[in-house]
Coordinates of C-alpha atoms and ligand atoms in Angstrom, one line a residue:
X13 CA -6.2 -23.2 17.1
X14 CA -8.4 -24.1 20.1
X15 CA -12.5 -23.4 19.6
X16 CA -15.2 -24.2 21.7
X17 CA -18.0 -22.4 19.8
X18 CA -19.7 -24.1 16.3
X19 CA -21.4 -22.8 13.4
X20 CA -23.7 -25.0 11.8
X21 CA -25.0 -25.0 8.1
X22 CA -28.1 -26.5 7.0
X23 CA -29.7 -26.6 3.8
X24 CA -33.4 -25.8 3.5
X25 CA -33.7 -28.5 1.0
X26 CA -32.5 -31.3 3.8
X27 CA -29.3 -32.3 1.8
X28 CA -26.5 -33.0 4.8
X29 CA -25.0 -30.1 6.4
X30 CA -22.0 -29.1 8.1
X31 CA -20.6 -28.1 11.7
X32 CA -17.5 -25.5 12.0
X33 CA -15.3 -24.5 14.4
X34 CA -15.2 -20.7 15.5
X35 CA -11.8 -19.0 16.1
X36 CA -11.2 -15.5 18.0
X37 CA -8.7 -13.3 17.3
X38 CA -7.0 -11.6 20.5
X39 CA -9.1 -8.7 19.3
X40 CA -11.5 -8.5 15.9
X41 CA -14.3 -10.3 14.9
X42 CA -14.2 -13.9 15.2
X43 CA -13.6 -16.5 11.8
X44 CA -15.8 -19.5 10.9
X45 CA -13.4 -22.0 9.6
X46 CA -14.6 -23.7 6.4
X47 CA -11.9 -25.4 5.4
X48 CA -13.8 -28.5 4.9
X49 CA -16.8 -26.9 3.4
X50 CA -15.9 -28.6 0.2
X51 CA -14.8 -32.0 1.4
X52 CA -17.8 -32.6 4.1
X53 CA -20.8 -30.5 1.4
X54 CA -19.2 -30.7 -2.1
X55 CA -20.1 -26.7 -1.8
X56 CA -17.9 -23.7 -2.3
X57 CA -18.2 -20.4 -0.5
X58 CA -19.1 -17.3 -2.8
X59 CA -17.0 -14.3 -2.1
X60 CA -15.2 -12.8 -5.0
X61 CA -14.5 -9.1 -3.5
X62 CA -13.6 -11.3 -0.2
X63 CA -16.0 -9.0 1.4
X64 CA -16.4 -11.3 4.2
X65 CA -13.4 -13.6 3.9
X66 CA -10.1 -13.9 6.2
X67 CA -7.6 -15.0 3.8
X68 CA -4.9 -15.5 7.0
X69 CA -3.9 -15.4 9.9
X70 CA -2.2 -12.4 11.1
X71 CA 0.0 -10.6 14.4
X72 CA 1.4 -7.8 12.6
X73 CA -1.8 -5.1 11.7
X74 CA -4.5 -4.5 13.4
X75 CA -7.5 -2.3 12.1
X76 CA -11.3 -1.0 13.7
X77 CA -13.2 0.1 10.4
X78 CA -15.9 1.6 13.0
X79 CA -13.8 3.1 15.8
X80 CA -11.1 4.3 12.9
X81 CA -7.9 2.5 14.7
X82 CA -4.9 1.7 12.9
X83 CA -2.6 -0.3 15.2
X84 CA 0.9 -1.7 14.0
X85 CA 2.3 -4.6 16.2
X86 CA -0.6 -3.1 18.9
X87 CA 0.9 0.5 18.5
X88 CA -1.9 3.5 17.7
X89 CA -0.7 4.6 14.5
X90 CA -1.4 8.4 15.9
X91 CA 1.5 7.2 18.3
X92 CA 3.8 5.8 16.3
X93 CA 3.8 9.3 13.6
X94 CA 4.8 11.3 16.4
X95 CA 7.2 9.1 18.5
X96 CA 9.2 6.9 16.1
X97 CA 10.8 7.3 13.1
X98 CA 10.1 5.2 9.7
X99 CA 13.1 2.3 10.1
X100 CA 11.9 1.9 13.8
X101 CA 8.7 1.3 11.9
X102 CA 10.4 -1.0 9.8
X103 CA 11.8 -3.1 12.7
X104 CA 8.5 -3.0 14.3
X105 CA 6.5 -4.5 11.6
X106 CA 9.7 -6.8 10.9
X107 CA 10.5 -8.4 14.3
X108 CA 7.3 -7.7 16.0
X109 CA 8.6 -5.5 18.8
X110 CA 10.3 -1.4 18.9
X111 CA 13.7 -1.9 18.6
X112 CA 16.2 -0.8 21.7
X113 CA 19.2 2.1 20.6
X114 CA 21.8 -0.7 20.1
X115 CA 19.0 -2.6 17.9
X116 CA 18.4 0.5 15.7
X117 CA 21.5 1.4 15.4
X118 CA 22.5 -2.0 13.8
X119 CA 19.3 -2.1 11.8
X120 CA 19.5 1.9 10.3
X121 CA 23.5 0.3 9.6
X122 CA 22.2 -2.5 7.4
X123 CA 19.5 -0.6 5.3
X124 CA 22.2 2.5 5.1
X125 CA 24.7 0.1 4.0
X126 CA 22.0 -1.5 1.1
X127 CA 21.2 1.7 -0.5
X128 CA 22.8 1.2 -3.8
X129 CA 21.9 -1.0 -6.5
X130 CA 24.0 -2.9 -8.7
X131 CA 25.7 -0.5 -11.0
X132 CA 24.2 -2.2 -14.1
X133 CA 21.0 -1.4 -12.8
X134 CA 21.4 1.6 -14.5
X135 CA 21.7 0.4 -18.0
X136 CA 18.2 -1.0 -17.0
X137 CA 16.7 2.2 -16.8
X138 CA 18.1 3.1 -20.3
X139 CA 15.3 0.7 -21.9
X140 CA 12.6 2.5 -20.7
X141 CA 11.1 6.2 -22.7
X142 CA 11.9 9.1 -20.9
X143 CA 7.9 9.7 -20.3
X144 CA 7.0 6.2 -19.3
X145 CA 5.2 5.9 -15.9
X146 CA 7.6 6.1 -13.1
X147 CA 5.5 3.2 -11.5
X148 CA 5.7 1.1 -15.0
X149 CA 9.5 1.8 -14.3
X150 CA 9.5 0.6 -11.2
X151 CA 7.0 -2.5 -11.4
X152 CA 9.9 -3.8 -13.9
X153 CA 13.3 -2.5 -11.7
X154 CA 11.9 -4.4 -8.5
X155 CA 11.1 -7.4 -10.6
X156 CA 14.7 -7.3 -12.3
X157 CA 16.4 -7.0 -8.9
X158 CA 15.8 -10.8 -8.7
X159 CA 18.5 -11.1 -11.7
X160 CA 20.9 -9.5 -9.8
X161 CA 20.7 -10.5 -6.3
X162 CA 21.0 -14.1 -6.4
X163 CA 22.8 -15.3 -3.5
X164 CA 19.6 -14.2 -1.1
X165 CA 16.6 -16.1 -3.1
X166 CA 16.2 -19.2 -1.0
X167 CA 13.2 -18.2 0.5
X168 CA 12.9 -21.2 3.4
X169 CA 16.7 -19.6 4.6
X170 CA 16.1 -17.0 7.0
X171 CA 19.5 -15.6 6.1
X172 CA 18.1 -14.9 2.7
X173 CA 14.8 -13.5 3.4
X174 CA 16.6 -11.0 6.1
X175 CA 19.1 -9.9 3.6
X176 CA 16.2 -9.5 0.4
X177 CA 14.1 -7.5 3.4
X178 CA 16.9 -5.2 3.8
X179 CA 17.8 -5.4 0.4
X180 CA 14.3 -4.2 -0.7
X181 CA 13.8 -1.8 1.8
X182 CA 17.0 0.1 1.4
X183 CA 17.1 0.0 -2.3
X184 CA 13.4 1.0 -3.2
X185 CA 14.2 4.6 -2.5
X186 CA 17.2 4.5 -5.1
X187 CA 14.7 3.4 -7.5
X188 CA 12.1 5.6 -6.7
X189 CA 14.8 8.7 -7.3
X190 CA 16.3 7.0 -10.5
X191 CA 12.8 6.4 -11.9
X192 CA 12.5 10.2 -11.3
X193 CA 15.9 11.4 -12.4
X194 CA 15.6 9.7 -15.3
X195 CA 11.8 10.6 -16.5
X196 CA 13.6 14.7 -16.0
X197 CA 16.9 13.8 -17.9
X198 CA 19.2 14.4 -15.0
X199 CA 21.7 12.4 -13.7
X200 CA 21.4 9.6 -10.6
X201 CA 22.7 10.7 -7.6
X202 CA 24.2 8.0 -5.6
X203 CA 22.7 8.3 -1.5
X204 CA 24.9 9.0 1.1
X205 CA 25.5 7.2 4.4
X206 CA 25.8 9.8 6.5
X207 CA 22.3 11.0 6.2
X208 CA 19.3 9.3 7.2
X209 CA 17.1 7.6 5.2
X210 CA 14.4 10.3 4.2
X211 CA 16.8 13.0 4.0
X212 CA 18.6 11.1 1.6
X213 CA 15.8 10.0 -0.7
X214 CA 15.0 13.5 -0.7
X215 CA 18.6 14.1 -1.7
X216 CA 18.5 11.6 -4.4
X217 CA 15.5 13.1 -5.6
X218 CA 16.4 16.6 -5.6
X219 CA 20.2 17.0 -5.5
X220 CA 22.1 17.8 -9.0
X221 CA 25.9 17.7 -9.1
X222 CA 25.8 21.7 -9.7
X223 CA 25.0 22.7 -6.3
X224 CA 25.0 21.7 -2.6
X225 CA 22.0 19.8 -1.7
X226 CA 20.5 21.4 1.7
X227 CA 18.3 19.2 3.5
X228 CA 14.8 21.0 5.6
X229 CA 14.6 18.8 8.5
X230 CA 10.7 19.5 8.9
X231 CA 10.1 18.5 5.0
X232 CA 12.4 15.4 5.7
X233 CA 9.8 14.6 9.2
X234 CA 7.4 15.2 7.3
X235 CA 8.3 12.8 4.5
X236 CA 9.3 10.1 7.1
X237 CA 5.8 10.5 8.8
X238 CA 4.2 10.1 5.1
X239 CA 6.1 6.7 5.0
X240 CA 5.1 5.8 8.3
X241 CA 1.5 6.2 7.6
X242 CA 1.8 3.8 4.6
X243 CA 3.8 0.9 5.5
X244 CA 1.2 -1.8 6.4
X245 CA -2.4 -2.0 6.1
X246 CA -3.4 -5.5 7.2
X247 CA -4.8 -7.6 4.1
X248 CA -5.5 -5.1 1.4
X249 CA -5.6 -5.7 -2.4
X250 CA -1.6 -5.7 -2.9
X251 CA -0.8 -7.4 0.4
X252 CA -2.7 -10.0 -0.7
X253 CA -1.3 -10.3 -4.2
X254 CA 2.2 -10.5 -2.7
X255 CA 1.2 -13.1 0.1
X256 CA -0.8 -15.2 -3.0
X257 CA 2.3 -14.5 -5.3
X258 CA 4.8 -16.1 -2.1
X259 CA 2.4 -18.9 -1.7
X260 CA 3.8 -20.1 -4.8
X261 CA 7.2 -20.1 -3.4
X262 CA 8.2 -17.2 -5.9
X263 CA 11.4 -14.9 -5.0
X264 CA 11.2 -12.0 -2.6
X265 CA 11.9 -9.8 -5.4
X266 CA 8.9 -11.2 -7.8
X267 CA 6.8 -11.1 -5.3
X268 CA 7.2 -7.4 -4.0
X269 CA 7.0 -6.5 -8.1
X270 CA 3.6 -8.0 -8.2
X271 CA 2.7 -6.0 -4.6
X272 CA 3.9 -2.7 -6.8
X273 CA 1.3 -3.6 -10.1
X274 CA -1.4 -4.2 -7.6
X275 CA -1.0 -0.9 -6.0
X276 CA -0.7 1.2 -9.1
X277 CA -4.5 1.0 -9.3
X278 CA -7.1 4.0 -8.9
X279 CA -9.5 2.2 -6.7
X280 CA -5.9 1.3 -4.6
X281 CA -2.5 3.2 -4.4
X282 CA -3.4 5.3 -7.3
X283 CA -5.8 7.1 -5.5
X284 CA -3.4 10.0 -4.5
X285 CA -2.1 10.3 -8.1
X286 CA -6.1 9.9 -8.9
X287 CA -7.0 12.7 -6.4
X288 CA -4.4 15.5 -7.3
X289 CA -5.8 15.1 -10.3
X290 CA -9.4 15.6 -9.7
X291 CA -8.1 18.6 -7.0
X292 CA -6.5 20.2 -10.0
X293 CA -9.6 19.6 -12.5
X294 CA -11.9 21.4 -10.4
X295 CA -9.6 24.1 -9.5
X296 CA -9.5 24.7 -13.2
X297 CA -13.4 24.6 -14.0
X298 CA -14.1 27.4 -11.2
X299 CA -12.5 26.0 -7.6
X300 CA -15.2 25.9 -4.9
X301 CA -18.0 27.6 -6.7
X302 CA -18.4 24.0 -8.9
X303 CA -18.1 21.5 -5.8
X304 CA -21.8 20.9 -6.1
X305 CA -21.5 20.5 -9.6
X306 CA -18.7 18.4 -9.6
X307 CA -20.8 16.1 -5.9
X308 CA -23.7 16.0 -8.2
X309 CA -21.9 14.4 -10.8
X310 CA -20.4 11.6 -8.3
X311 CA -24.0 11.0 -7.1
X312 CA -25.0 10.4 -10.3
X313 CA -24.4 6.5 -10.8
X314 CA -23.9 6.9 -14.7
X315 CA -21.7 9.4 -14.7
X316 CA -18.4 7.0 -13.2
X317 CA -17.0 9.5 -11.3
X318 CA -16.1 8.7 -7.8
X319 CA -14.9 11.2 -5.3
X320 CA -11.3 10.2 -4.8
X321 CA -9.5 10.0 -1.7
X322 CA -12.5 9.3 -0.3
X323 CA -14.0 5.7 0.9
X324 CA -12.5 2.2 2.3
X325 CA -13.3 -1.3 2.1
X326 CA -12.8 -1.2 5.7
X327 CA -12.8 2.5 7.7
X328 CA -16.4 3.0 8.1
X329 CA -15.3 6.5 9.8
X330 CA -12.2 8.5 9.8
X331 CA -8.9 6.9 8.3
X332 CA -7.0 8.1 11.3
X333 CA -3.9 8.4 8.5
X334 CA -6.2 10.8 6.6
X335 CA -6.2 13.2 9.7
X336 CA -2.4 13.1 10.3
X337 CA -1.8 13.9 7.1
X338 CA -4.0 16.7 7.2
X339 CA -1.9 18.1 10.1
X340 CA 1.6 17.1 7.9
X341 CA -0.1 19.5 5.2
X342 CA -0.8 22.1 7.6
X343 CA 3.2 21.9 9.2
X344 CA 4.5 21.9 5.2
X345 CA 2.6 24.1 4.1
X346 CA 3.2 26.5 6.7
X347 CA 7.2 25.5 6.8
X348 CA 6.9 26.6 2.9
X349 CA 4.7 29.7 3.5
X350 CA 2.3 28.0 1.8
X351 CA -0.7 28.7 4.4
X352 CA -3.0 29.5 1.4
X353 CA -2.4 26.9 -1.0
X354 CA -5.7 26.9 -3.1
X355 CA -5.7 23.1 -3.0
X356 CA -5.5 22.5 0.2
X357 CA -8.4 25.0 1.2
X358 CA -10.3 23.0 -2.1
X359 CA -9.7 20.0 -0.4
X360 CA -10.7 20.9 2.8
X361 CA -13.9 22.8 1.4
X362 CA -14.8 19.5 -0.9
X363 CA -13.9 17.3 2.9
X364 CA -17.0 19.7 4.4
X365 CA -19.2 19.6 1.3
X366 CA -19.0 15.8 1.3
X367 CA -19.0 14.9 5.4
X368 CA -22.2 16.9 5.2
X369 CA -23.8 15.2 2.4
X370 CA -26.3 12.2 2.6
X371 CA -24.7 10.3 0.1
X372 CA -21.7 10.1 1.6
X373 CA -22.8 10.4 5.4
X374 CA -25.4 7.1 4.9
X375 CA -22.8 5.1 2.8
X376 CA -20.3 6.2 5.6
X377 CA -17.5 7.5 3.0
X378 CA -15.0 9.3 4.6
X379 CA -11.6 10.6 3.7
X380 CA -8.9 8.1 3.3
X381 CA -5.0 8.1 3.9
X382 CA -5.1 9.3 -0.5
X383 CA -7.6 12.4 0.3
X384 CA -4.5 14.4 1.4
X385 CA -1.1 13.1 0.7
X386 CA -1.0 14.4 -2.4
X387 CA -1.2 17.6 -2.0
X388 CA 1.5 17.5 0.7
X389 CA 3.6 15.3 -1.6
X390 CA 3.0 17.8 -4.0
X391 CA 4.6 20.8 -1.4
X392 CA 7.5 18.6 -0.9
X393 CA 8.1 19.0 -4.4
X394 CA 7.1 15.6 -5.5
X395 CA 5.3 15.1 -9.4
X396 CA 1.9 14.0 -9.1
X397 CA 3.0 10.9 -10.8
X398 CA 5.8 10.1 -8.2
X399 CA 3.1 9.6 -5.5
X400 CA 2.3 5.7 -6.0
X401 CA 5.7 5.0 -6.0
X402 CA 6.3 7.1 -2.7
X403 CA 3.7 4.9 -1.5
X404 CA 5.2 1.5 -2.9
X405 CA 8.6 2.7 -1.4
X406 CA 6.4 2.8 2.0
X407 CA 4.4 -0.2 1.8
X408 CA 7.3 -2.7 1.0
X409 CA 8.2 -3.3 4.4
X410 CA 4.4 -4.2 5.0
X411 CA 4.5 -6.7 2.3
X412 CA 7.6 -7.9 3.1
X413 CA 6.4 -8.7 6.7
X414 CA 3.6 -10.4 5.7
X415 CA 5.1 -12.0 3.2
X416 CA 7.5 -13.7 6.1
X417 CA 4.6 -14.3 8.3
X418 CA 3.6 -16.5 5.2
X419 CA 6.4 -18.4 4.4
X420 CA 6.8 -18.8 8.1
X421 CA 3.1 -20.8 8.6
X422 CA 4.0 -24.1 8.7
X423 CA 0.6 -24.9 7.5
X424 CA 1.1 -22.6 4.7
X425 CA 0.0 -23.7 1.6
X426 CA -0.8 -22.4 -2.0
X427 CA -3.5 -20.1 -2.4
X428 CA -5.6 -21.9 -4.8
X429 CA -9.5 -20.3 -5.0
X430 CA -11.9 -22.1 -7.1
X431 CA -15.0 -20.5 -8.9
X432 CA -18.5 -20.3 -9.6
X433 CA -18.9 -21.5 -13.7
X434 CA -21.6 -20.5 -15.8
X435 CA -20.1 -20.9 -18.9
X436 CA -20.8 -24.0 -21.9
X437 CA -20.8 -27.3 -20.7
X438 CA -18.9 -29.9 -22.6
X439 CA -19.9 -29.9 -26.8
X440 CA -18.5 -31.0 -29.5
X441 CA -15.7 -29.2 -32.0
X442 CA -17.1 -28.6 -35.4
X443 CA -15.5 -28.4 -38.5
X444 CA -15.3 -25.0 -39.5
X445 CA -17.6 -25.6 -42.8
X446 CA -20.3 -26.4 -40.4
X447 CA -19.8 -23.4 -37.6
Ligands
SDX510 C1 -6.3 2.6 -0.4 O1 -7.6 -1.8 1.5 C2 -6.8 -0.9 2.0 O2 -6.5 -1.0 3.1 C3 -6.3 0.1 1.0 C4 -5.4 1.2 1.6 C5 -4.1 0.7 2.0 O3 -3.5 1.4 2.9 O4 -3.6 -0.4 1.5 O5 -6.1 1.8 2.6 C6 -5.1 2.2 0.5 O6 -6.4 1.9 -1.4 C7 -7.3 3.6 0.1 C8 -8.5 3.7 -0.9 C9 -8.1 4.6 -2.1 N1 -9.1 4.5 -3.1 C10 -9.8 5.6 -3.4 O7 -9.8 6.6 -2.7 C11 -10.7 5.5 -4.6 C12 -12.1 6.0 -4.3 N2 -12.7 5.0 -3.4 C13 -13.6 4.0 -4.0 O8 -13.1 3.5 -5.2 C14 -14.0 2.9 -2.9 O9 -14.4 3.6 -1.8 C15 -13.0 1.9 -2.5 C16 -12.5 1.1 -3.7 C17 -11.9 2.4 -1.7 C18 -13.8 0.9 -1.6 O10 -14.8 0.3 -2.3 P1 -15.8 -0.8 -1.7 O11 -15.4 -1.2 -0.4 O12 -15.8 -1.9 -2.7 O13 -17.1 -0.1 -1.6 P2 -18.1 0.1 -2.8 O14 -17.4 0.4 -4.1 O15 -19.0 -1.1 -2.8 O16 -18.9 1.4 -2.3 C19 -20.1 1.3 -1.5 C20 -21.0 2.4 -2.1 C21 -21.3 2.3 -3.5 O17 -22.5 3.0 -3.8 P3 -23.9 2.1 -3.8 O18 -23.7 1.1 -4.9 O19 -24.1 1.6 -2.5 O20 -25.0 3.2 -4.2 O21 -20.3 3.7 -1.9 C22 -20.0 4.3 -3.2 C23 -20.2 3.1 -4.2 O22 -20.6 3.7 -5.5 N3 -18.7 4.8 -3.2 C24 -18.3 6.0 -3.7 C25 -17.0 6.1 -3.4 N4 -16.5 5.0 -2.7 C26 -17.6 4.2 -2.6 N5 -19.1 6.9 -4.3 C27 -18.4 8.0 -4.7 N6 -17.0 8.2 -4.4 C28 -16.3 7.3 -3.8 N7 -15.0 7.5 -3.5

């Protein structure tokens, strides 16, 4: 990387400092590079949230906390839900450019063609309770697909990592769909390649060997623009997990499993599972009538409750997926005759109540891409516990292409932080008559 500008460290007790270079990105704020922090100082950096840390570097997403832009491969994500369609998403964040007809067509092929898993994937599932977590179910199914798919694990072929990309992204639906079939006690339904791939999740899902399944195109756009909005989102917590787990030189598979644990968190995918929850809560203790009750509560530092759905690490204003998927809920909720859903005018009431609040207005918390999927996931006829993995299903091709952009680094190495101690230093053992 070519630099011009320096940043110099100097210590105010005179030991030796340090120069850096400066990098700029083509936009973003600019890195100091402190790789040899260590080596020219014998100091280490402090950052343990990485609050202030660029872990990589990256081409594929772009995002403006401030402004509230969310730019895949340079396209406005507000563009993208509206013009394309998730696997053109896909090949986007894949290859780094929209594909061409002839291109999609060959790429829709492949992932139709990759939709099943291995038929003794399905004893897998047996080992699991009926009422287990359908993300517990799927942390372990991804991570198993690594014992069956052995001819694509070289990770330095590109061969291999195309076919485990495909592979991942064509199968995660299956699983998503088995997870559910199974947690109900209903029978898999194998997907079908003459539909697309949304409207045949949503077969897979909600098809049963009784009756013809009839797919609603506008539930099935409106599930493909859900997956569009949550396919990539630049470094966050389980992007990072799966580019520190590939570092390693760990399979595809392993390394998208450890993406799907690091997601199931509140504070991080969980937060639409999280927020349906809290929607329904204070429904129950009295609807609108106790939102101040229930903000007072959030203000109040001791009481742990956080307002979920709401907040980033990064968007310091709008999450411009929070206000597309306000309009998805408005289009499926009308589609379903649903207009006056009580939790979607709770939501919207609590959205107000909050936007209008100091607390939230001076620690610039605003509604995040979480605040509302669930309640459209919810009017698709998804269980509130489905929702992480609907989200995992989306994200793998975001982890997957970082994941790539990794192994593809020829100065890639092993992510390796080090630490602050303050525990014992060195003492003896004593013999336990003496301890
Ligand atoms: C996702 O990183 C990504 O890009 C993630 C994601 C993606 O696509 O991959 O966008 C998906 O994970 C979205 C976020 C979903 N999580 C939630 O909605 C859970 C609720 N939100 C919070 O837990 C929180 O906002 C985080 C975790 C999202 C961000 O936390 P930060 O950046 O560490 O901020 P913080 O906790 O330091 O908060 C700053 C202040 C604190 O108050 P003070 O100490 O300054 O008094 O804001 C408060 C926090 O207590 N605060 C909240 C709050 N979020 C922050 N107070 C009440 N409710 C909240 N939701």
């Amino acid at each position: 990387m070519s630099n011009e500008l320096k940043a110099t460290l100097t210590f105010s007790d005179g030991s030796p400092g340090a120069e850096f270079p400066v990098y700029s990105g083509t936009i973003g704020p600019d890195v100091i590079d402190i790789r040899k922090l260590y080596a020219q100082t014998g100091k280490f950096t402090f950052d343990p949230g990485f609050m202030s840390t660029a872990a990589c570097e990256s081409a594929i997403t772009y995002i403006d906390g401030d402004k509230g832009e969310l730019l895949y491969r340079g396209y406005p994500i507000e563009e993208l839900a509206v013009s394309c369609d998730y696997l053109e998403t896909c090949y986007l964040l894949l290859h780094g450019e929209l594909p061409s007809a002839d291109q999609k067509s060959r790429f829709v092929t492949s992932v139709t063609y990759h939709t099943m898993v291995h038929e003794q994937m399905t004893r897998f599932f047996q080992g699991f309770r009926r009422d287990a977590h359908p993300m517990a179910v799927l942390c372990g199914s991804v991570g198993a697909m690594s014992a069956f798919y052995h001819d694509s694990l070289d990770i330095y072929n590109l061969e291999h990592r195309y076919i485990s990309a495909i592979r991942l992204i064509a199968k995660m639906p299956t699983l998503v769909a088995m997870a559910y079939k199974y947690s109900i006690g209903q029978p898999f339904v194998y997907p079908r390649n003459d539909l697309g791939y949304s409207a045949n999740f949503m077969r897979m899902m909600f098809a049963n060997p009784c009756e013809e399944y009839k797919v609603n195109d506008v539930l099935v756009r409106a599930l493909d623009r859900i997956l569009i909005l949550h396919a990539d989102h630049e470094q966050n917590a389980s992007t990072s997990t799966v580019r520190l787990a590939g570092s390693s030189g760990a399979n595809p598979f392993a390394c998208i499993a450890a993406g799907v644990a690091t997601l199931w968190g509140p504070a991080h995918g969980g937060a639409n599972e999280a927020c349906l929850l809290m929607l329904n809560e204070l429904q129950a203790q009295g609807g609108a009538d106790k939102i101040g009750d229930f903000i007072a509560k959030v203000k109040d530092k001791h009481s742990g409750v956080k307002l979920m759905g709401f907040g980033h690490r990064v968007y310091k204003n709008f999450d411009p997926r929070a206000k597309l998927m306000r309009e998805t809920c408005y289009e499926v909720l009308n589609e379903l005759g649903l207009q006056d859903d009580p939790l979607f005018k709770l939501a919207m009431t609590l959205e107000k109540v909050a936007l209008e609040d100091d607390y939230f207005v001076t620690r610039k918390l605003y509604p995040n891409v979480d605040f509302y999927s669930g309640i459209v996931q919810k009017a698709l006829g998804i269980p509130t516990d489905l929702f992480t993995c609907i989200f995992a299903l989306a994200r793998t091709v975001g982890w997957i292409a970082n994941w790539n952009e990794m192994i593809s680094d020829p100065d890639q190495k092993i992510g390796r932080p080090r630490q602050l101690f303050k525990g014992n230093v060195r003492r003896q053992v004593l013999p336990i008559g003496q301890r």
